[in-house]
PDB file of C-alpha atoms in Angstrom:
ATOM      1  CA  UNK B   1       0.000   0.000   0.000  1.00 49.00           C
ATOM      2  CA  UNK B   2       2.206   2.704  -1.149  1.00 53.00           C
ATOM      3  CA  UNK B   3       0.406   6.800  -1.506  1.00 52.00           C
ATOM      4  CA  UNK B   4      -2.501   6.231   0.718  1.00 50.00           C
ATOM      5  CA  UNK B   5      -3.145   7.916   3.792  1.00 53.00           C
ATOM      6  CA  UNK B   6      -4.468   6.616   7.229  1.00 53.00           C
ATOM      7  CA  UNK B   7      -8.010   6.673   5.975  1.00 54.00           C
ATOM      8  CA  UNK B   8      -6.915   4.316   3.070  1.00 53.00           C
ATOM      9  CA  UNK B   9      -7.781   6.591   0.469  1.00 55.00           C
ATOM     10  CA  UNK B  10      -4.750   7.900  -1.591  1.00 54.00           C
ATOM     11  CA  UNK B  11      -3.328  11.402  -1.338  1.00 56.00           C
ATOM     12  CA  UNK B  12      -5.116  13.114  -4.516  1.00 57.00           C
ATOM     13  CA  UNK B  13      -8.707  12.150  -3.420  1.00 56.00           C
ATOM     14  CA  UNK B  14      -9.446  14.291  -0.901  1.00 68.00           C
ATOM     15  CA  UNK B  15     -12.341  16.044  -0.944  1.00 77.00           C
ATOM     16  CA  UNK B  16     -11.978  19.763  -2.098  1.00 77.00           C
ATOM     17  CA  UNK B  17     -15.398  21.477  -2.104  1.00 80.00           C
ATOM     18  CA  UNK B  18     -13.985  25.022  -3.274  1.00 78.00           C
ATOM     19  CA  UNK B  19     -13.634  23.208  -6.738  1.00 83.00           C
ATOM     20  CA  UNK B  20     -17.558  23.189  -7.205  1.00 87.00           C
ATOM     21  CA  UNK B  21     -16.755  26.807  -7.644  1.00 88.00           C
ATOM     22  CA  UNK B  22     -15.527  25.893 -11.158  1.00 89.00           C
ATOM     23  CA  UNK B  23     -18.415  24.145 -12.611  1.00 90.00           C
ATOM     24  CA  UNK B  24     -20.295  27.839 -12.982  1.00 88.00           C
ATOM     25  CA  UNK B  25     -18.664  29.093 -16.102  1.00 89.00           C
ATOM     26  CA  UNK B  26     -20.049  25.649 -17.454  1.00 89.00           C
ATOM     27  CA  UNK B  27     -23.727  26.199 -15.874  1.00 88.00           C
ATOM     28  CA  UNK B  28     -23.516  30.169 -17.259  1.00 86.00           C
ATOM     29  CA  UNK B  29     -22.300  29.203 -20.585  1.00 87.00           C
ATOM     30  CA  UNK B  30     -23.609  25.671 -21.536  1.00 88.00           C
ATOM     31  CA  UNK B  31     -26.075  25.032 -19.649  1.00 82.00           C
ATOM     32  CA  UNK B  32     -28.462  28.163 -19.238  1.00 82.00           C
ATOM     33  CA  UNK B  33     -27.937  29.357 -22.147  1.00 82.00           C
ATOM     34  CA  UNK B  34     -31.127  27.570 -23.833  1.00 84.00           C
ATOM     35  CA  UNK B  35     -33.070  29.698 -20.909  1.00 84.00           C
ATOM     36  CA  UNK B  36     -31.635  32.763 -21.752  1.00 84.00           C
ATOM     37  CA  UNK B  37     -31.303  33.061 -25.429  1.00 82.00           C
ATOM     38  CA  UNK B  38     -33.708  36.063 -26.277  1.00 79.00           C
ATOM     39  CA  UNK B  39     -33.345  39.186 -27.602  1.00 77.00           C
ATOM     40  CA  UNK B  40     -35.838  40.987 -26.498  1.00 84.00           C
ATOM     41  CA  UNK B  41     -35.294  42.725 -23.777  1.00 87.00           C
ATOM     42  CA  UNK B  42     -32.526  44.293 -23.165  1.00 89.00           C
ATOM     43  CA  UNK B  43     -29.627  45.044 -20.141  1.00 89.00           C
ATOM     44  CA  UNK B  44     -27.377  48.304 -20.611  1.00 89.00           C
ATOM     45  CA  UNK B  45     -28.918  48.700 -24.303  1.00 90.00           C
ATOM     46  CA  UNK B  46     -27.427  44.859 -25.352  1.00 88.00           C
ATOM     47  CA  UNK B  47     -29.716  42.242 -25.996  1.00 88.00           C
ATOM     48  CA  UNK B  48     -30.257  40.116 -23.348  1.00 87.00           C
ATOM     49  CA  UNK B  49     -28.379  36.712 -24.707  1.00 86.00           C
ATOM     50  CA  UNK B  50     -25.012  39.350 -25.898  1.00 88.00           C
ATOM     51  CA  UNK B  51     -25.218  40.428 -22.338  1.00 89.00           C
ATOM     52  CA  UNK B  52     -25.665  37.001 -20.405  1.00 89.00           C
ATOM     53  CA  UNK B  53     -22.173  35.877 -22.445  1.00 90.00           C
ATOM     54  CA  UNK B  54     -20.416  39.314 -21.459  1.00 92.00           C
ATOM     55  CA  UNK B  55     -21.523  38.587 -17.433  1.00 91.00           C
ATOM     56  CA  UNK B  56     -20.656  34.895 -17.959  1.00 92.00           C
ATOM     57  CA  UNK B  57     -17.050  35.516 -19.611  1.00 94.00           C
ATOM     58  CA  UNK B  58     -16.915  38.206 -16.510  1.00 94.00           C
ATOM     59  CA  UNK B  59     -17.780  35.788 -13.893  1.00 93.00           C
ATOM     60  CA  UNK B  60     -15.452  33.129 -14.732  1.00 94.00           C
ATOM     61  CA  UNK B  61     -12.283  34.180 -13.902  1.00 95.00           C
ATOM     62  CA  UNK B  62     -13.895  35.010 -10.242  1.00 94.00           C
ATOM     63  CA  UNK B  63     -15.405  31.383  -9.699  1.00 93.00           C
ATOM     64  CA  UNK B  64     -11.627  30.478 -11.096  1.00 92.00           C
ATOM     65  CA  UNK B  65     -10.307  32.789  -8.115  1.00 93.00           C
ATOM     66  CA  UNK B  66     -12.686  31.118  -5.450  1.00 91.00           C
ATOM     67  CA  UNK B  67     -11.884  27.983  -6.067  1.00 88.00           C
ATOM     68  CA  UNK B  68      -7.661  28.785  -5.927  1.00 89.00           C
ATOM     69  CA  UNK B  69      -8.895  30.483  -2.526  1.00 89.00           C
ATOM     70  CA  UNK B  70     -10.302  27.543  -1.213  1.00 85.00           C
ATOM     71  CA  UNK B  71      -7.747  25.462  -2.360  1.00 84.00           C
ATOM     72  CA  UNK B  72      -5.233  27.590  -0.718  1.00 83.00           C
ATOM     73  CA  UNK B  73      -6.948  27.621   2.407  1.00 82.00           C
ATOM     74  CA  UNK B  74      -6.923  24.245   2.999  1.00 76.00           C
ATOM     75  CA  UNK B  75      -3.152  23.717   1.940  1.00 76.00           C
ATOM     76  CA  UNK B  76      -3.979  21.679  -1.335  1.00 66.00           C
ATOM     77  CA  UNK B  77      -2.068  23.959  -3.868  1.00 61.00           C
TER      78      UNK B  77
END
């Protein structure tokens, strides 16, 4: 039994819940987008699908950040 830990589960598994943080660029982009593809009415002046991709390609490098955060909190990186 060589790489496991006391619990018997090997170093790379452990759970690390601040990753979660990176499956909402995927939930923004791929998967609301059928929900949110209109035109009609509009944010700032843009149509509402143009801006839904400009908030989404905003938001993902701070769920990117959250999840490093957590990661460094707990000592995984």
């Amino acid at each position: 039994m060589r790489n496991q830990t006391s619990g018997g589960r090997s170093p790379g598994s452990r759970k690390r819940p601040a990753l979660l943080w990176l499956l909402l660029p995927y939930v923004l982009f791929l998967a609301a987008l059928p929900l949110v593809n209109k035109v009609t009415p509009t944010v700032c002046g843009l149509p509402f699908l143009f801006f839904w991709m400009l908030l989404a390609t905003l938001l993902t490098p701070v769920s990117v950040w959250l999840a490093r955060r957590g990661d460094l909190k707990r000592g995984c990186a």
